[in-house]
Short mmCIF file of C-alpha atoms in Angstrom, two decimals:
data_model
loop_
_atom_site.label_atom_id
_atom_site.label_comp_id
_atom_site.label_asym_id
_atom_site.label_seq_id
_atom_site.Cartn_x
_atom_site.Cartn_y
_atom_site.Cartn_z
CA UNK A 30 138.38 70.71 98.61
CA UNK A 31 139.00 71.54 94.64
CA UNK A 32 137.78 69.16 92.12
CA UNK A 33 137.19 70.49 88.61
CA UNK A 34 135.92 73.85 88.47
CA UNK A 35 133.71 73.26 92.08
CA UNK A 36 135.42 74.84 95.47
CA UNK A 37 134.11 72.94 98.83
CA UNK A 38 134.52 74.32 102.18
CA UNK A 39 133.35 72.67 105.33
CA UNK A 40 133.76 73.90 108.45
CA UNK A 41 132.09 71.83 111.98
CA UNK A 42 132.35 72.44 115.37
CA UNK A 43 131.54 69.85 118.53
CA UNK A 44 129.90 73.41 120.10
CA UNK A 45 126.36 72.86 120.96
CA UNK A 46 123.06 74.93 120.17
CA UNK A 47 121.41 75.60 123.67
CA UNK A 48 117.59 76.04 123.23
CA UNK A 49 117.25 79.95 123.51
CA UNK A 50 117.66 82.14 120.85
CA UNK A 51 116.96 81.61 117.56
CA UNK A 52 119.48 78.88 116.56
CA UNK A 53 117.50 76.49 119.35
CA UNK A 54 114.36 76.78 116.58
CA UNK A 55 116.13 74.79 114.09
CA UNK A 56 114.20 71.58 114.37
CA UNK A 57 116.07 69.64 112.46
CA UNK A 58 117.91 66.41 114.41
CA UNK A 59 118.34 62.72 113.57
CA UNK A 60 115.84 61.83 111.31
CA UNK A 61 114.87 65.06 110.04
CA UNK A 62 115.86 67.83 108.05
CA UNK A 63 114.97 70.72 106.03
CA UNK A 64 113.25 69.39 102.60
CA UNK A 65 115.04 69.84 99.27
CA UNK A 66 114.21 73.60 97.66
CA UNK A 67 110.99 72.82 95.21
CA UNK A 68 112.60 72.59 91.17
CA UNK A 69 110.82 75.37 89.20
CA UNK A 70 111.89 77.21 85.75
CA UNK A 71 114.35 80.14 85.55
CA UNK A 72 115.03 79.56 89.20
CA UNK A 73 117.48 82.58 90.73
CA UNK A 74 117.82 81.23 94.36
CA UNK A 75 115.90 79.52 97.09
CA UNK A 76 116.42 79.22 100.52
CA UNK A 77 114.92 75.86 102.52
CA UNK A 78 114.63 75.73 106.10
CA UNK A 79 113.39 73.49 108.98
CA UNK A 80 112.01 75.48 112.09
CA UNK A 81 109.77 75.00 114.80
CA UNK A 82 107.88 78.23 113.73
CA UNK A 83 105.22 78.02 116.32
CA UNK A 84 107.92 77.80 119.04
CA UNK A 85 109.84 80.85 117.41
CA UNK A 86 106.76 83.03 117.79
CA UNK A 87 105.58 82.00 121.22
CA UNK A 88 109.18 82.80 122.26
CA UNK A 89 109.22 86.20 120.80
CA UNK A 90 108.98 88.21 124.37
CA UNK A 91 111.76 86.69 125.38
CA UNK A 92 113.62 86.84 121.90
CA UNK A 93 112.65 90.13 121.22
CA UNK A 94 112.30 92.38 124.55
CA UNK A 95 112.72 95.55 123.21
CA UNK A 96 109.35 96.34 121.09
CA UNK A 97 110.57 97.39 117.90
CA UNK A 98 108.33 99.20 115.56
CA UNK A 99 108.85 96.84 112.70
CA UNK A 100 107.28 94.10 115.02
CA UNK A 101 104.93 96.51 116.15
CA UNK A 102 103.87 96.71 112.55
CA UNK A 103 104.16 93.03 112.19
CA UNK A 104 101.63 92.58 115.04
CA UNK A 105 99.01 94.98 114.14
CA UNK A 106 98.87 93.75 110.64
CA UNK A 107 98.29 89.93 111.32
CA UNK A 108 95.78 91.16 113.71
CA UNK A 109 93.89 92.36 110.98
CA UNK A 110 94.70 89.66 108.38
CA UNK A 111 93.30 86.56 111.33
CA UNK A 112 90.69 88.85 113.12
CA UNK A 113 90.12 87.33 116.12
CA UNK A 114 92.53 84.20 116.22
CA UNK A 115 95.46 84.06 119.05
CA UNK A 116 98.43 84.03 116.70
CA UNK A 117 100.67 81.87 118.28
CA UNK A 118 97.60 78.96 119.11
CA UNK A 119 95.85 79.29 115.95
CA UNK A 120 97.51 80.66 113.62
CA UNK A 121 101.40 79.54 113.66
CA UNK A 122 100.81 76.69 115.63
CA UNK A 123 99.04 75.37 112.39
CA UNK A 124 102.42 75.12 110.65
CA UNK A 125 104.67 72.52 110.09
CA UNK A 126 108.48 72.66 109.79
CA UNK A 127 108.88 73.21 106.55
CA UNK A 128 109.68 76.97 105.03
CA UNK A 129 110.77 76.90 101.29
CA UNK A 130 111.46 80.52 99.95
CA UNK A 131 112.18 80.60 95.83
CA UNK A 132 113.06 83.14 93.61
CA UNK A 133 113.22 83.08 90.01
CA UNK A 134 112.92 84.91 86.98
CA UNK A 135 110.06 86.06 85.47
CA UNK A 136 108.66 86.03 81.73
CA UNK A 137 106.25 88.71 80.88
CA UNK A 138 103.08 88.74 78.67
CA UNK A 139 103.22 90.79 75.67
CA UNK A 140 99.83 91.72 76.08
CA UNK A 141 100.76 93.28 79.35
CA UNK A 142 104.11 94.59 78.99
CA UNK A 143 107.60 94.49 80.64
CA UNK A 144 108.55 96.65 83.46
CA UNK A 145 110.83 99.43 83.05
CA UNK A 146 112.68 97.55 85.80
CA UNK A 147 112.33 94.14 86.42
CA UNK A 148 111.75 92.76 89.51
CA UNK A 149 112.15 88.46 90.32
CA UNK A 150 109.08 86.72 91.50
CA UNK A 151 109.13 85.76 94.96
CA UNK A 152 107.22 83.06 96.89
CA UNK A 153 107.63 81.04 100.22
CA UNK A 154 105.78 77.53 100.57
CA UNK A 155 104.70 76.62 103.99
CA UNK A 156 103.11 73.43 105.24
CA UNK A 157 99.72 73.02 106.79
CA UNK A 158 99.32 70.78 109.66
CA UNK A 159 95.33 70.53 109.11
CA UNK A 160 94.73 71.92 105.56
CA UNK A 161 91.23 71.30 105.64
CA UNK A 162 91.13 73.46 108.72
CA UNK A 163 93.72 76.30 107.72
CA UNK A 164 93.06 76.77 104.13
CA UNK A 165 89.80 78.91 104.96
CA UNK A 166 91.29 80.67 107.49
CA UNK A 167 94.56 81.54 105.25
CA UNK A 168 91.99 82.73 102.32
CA UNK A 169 90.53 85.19 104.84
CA UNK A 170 93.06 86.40 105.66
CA UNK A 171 94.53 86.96 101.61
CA UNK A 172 91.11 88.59 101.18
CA UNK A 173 91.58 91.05 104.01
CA UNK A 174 95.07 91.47 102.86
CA UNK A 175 94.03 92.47 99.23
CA UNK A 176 91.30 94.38 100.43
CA UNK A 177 93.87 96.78 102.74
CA UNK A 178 95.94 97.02 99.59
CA UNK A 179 93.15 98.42 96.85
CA UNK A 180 91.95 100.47 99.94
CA UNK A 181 95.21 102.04 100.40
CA UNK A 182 95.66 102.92 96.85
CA UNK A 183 92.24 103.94 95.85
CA UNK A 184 93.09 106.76 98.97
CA UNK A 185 96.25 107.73 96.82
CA UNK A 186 93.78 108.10 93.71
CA UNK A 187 96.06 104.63 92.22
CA UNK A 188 94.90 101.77 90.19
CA UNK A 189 94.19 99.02 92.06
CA UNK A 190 94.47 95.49 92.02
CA UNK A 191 91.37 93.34 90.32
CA UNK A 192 91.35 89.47 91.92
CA UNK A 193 90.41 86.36 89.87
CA UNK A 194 90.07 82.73 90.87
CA UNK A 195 91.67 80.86 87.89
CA UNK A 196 92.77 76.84 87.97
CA UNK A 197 96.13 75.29 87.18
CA UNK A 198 96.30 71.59 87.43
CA UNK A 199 93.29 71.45 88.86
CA UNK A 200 94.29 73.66 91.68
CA UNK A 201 91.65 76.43 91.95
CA UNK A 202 93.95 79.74 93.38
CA UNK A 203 93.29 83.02 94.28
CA UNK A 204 95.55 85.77 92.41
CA UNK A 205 94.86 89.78 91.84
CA UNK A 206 96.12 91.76 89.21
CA UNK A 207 96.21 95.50 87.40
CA UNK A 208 94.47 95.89 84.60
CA UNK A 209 97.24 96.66 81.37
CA UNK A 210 98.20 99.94 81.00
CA UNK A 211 96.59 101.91 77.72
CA UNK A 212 99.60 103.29 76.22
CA UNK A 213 101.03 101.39 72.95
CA UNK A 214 104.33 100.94 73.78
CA UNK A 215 104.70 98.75 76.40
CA UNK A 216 108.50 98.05 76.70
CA UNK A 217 108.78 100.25 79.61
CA UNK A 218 105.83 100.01 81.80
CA UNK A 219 105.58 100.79 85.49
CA UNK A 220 106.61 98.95 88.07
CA UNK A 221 103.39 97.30 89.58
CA UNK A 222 103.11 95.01 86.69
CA UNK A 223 105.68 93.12 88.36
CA UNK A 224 103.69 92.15 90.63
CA UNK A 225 100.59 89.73 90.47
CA UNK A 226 100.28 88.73 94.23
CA UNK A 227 98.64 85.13 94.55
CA UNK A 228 97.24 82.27 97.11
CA UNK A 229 97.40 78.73 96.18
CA UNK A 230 96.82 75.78 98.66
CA UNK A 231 97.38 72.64 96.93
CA UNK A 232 97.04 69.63 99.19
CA UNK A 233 98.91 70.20 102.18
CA UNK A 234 100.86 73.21 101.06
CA UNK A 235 100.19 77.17 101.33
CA UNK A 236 101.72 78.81 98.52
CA UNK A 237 101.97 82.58 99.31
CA UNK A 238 103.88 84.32 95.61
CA UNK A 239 104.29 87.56 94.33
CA UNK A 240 103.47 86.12 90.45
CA UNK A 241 100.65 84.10 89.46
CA UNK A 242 103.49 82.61 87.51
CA UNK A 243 105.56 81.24 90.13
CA UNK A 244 102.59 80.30 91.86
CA UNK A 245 101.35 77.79 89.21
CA UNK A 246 105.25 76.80 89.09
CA UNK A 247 104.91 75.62 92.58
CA UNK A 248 101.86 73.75 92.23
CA UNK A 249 103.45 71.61 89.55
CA UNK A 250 106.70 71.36 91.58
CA UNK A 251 104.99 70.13 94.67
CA UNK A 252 102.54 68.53 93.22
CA UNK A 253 105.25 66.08 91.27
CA UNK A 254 106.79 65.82 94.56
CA UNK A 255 103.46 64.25 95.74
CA UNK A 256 103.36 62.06 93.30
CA UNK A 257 106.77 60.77 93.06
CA UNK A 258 106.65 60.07 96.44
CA UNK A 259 103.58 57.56 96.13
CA UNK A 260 103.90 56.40 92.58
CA UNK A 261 106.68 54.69 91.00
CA UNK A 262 109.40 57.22 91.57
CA UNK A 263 109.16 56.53 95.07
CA UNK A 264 112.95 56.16 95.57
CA UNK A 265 113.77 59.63 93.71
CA UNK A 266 111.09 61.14 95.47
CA UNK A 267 112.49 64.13 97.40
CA UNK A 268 113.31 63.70 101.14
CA UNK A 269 114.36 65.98 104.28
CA UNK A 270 118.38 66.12 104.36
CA UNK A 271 118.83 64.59 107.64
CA UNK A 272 121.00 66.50 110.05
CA UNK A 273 120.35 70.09 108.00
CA UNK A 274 118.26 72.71 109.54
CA UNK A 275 118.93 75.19 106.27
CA UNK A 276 120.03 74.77 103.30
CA UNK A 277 120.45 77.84 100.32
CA UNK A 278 120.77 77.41 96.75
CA UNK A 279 122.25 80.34 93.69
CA UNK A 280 121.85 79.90 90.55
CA UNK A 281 125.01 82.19 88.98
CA UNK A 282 123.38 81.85 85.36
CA UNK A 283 119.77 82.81 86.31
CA UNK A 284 121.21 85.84 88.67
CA UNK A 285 123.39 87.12 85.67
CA UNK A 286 120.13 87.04 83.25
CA UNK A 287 118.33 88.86 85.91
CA UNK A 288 121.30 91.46 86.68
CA UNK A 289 121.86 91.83 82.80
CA UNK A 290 117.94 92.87 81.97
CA UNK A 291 118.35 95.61 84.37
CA UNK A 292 121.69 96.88 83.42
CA UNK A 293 120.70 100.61 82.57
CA UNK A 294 118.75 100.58 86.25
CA UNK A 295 121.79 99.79 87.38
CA UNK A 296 124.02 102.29 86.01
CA UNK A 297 121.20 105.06 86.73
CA UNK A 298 121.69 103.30 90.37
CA UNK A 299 125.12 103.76 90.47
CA UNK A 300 125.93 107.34 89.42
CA UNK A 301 123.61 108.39 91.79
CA UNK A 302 124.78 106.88 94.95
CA UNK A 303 128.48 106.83 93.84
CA UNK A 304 128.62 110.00 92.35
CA UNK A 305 130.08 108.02 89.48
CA UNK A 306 130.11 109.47 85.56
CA UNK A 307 127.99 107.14 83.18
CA UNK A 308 131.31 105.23 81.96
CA UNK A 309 132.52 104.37 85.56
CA UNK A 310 129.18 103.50 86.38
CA UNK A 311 128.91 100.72 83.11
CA UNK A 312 132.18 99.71 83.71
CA UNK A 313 131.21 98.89 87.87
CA UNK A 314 128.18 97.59 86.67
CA UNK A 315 129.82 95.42 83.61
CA UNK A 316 132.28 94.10 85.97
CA UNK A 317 129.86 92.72 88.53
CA UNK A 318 127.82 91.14 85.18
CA UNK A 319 130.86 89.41 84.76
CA UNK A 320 131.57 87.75 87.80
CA UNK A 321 128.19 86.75 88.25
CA UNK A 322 128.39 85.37 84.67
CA UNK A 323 131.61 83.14 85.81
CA UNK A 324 129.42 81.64 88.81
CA UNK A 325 128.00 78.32 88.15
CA UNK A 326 126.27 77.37 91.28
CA UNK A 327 126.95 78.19 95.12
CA UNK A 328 125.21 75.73 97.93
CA UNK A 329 125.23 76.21 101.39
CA UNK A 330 123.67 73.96 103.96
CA UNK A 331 124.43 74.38 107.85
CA UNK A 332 122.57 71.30 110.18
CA UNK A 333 123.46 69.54 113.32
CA UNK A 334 123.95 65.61 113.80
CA UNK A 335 125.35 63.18 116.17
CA UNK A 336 126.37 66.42 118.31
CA UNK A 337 128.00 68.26 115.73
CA UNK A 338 127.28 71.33 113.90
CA UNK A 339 128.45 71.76 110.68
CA UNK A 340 128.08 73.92 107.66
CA UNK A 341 129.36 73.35 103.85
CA UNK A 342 129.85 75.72 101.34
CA UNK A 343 129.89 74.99 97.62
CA UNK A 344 130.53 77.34 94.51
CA UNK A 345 131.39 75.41 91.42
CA UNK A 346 132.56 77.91 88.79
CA UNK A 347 132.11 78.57 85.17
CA UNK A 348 135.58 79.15 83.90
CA UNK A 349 136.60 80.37 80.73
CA UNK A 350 138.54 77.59 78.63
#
C-alpha cells in the first residue's frame, strides 16, 4: 500500500506456530498483546514484546542443547547477581509478559562533559508479578552487580563507579556514576561518561537503564500510563495490541541526530575497516546521513490472531518537496 509519503507492506500466512522453539513463547493470543513502546524524549527506537519469559528459560535445555559459552557466562553471572535463588522458580518466574526495550538520545551535562563518542541510552522495562516481593530481591542483585563492576576496575587500577539514591517523582532509584573528569576542556571526554547505569522500580515496573536520564524518562512515561489508565484519560490510556506478540518502532529523525554527532567516529571507523581515504570515507558516511535523514518513521509489528500470523511493515518517508 502507498498513501502519501508512507509505504505499507503486509504479509500473513494461515501457517501455525507449534509450541517449541522460540516462536511458541510469544504469548500473545486473543485478548492480549504486546503493550504499546513507553513515549519518552529524543526517542531513537524501541522494541515491545509479549513473551512468556519464565517458559523461555525453563525451556532452555531443550532450546539450547549445545552449552555455549555465552550462556555459560550468562549462567554464572545471574548466579552471582540472585545468590541462592533457582532462576527459573524465583527469579523469571516473577515476570510478567511484558518486555519494553527503548533507546533514545542522550543530552549531556556541561558540568560533566560530552563523550568523544556518543553512545544512546539504553533501557528495558519489565513487569513484576509481586513487586513488593521482587523489588528487594532485584536491588540485591543491582548491588552485587555494581559491586562486580568497581571490583573489576579498581583490579585494572580504573575509576570506578560512585552509587547514589536520588528521587524523581517521588520514585526513590538507585543509579552509580564516575566522578567528572579534571581536565578543562570537556568536549571530548572518555567514553564511560556515557554511561550512568541505574535501577528504578516504580509500582509494578523494573526499570533496568544505562542513563539515570532515561531512567527518570521512564518513570514519568509509565507512571502517566498509570494514571491515564485510572483517571480521566481512561479511554486513551495505552492498551496491549491484541493479536501482536512484537512490535518495533524507528525514529529516522532521532537516528540521523544520533548518526550525525558521531560523524568523525564514523569516518575514523570507516577508513580503517574499508581501507578507505578520508574523502571516500565522508562521502560513505555522508551518504548514509542522508538516507537516514529522508526516513520518517518505520513500524513493524508481527502477532498471531484467529489462526493467522501476520506481520506489517511501515516506513513513511520524509521526501524532499
Amino acid at each position: 500500500e502507498v498513501e502519501g509519503s508512507r509505504l505499507t507492506l503486509r504479509l500473513a500466512t494461515d501457517g501455525t506456530v507449534g509450541p517449541a522453539g522460540p516462536a511458541g513463547f510469544a504469548a500473545a493470543g486473543e485478548g492480549s498483546g504486546a503493550m504499546p513502546a513507553p513515549a519518552v524524549p529524543r526517542r531513537i527506537a524501541a522494541v515491545s514484546l509479549r513473551r512468556d519469559v519464565h517458559g523461555f528459560y525453563a525451556a532452555k535445555d531443550e532450546l539450547f542443547p549445545e552449552r555455549t559459552s555465552g550462556l555459560i557466562f550468562f549462567e554464572n553471572m545471574m548466579g552471582i547477581f540472585f545468590t541462592g535463588r533457582d532462576l527459573t522458580e524465583e527469579v523469571f518466574a516473577e515476570l510478567a509478559g511484558d518486555v519494553r526495550l527503548v533507546v533514545a538520545e542522550q543530552e549531556y551535562d556541561p558540568a560533566v562533559g560530552t563523550p568523544a563518542v556518543q553512545a544512546p541510552g539504553f533501557a528495558v522495562v519489565f513487569r513484576m508479578k509481586d513487586p513488593e516481593r521482587f523489588s528487594r530481591v532485584a536491588e540485591e542483585a543491582w548491588q552485587k552487580a555494581l559491586g562486580l563492576v568497581n571490583f573489576t576496575r579498581g583490579q585494572q587500577a580504573e575509576p570506578g563507579l560512585i552509587i547514589d539514591r536520588p528521587v524523581h517523582a517521588g520514585v526513590k532509584y538507585t543509579t552509580a556514576y564516575f566522578a567528572p573528569p579534571g581536565e578543562e576542556d570537556r568536549s571530548a571526554i572518555d567514553a564511560r561518561f556515557n554511561f550512568r547505569p541505574s535501577l528504578a522500580m516504580p509500582g509494578e515496573f523494573l526499570i533496568l537503564s544505562s542513563t539515570d536520564q532515561l531512567a527518570e524518562d521512564l518513570i514519568d512515561a509509565v507512571g502517566k500510563e498509570a494514571a491515564d489508565a485510572v483517571g480521566k484519560e481512561a479511554a486513551d490510556a495505552a492498551k496491549p495490541v491484541r493479536g501482536v506478540h512484537s512490535l518495533v518502532e524507528i525514529d529516522g529523525e532521532q537516528l540521523a541526530s544520533i548518526l550525525a554527532a558521531n560523524r568523525e567516529a564514523l569516518v575514523r571507523n570507516n577508513m580503517v575497516e574499508e581501507g578507505n581515504t578520508r574523502e571516500e570515507a565522508e562521502t560513505a558516511i555522508d551518504t548514509l546521513l542522508a538516507i537516514a535523514g529522508h526516513v520518517g518513521q518505520v513500524k513493524l509489528q508481527v502477532g498471531t490472531d484467529h489462526g493467522q500470523t501476520s506481520a506489517v511493515l511501515a516506513v513513511k518517508l520524509d521526501l524532499p518537496e
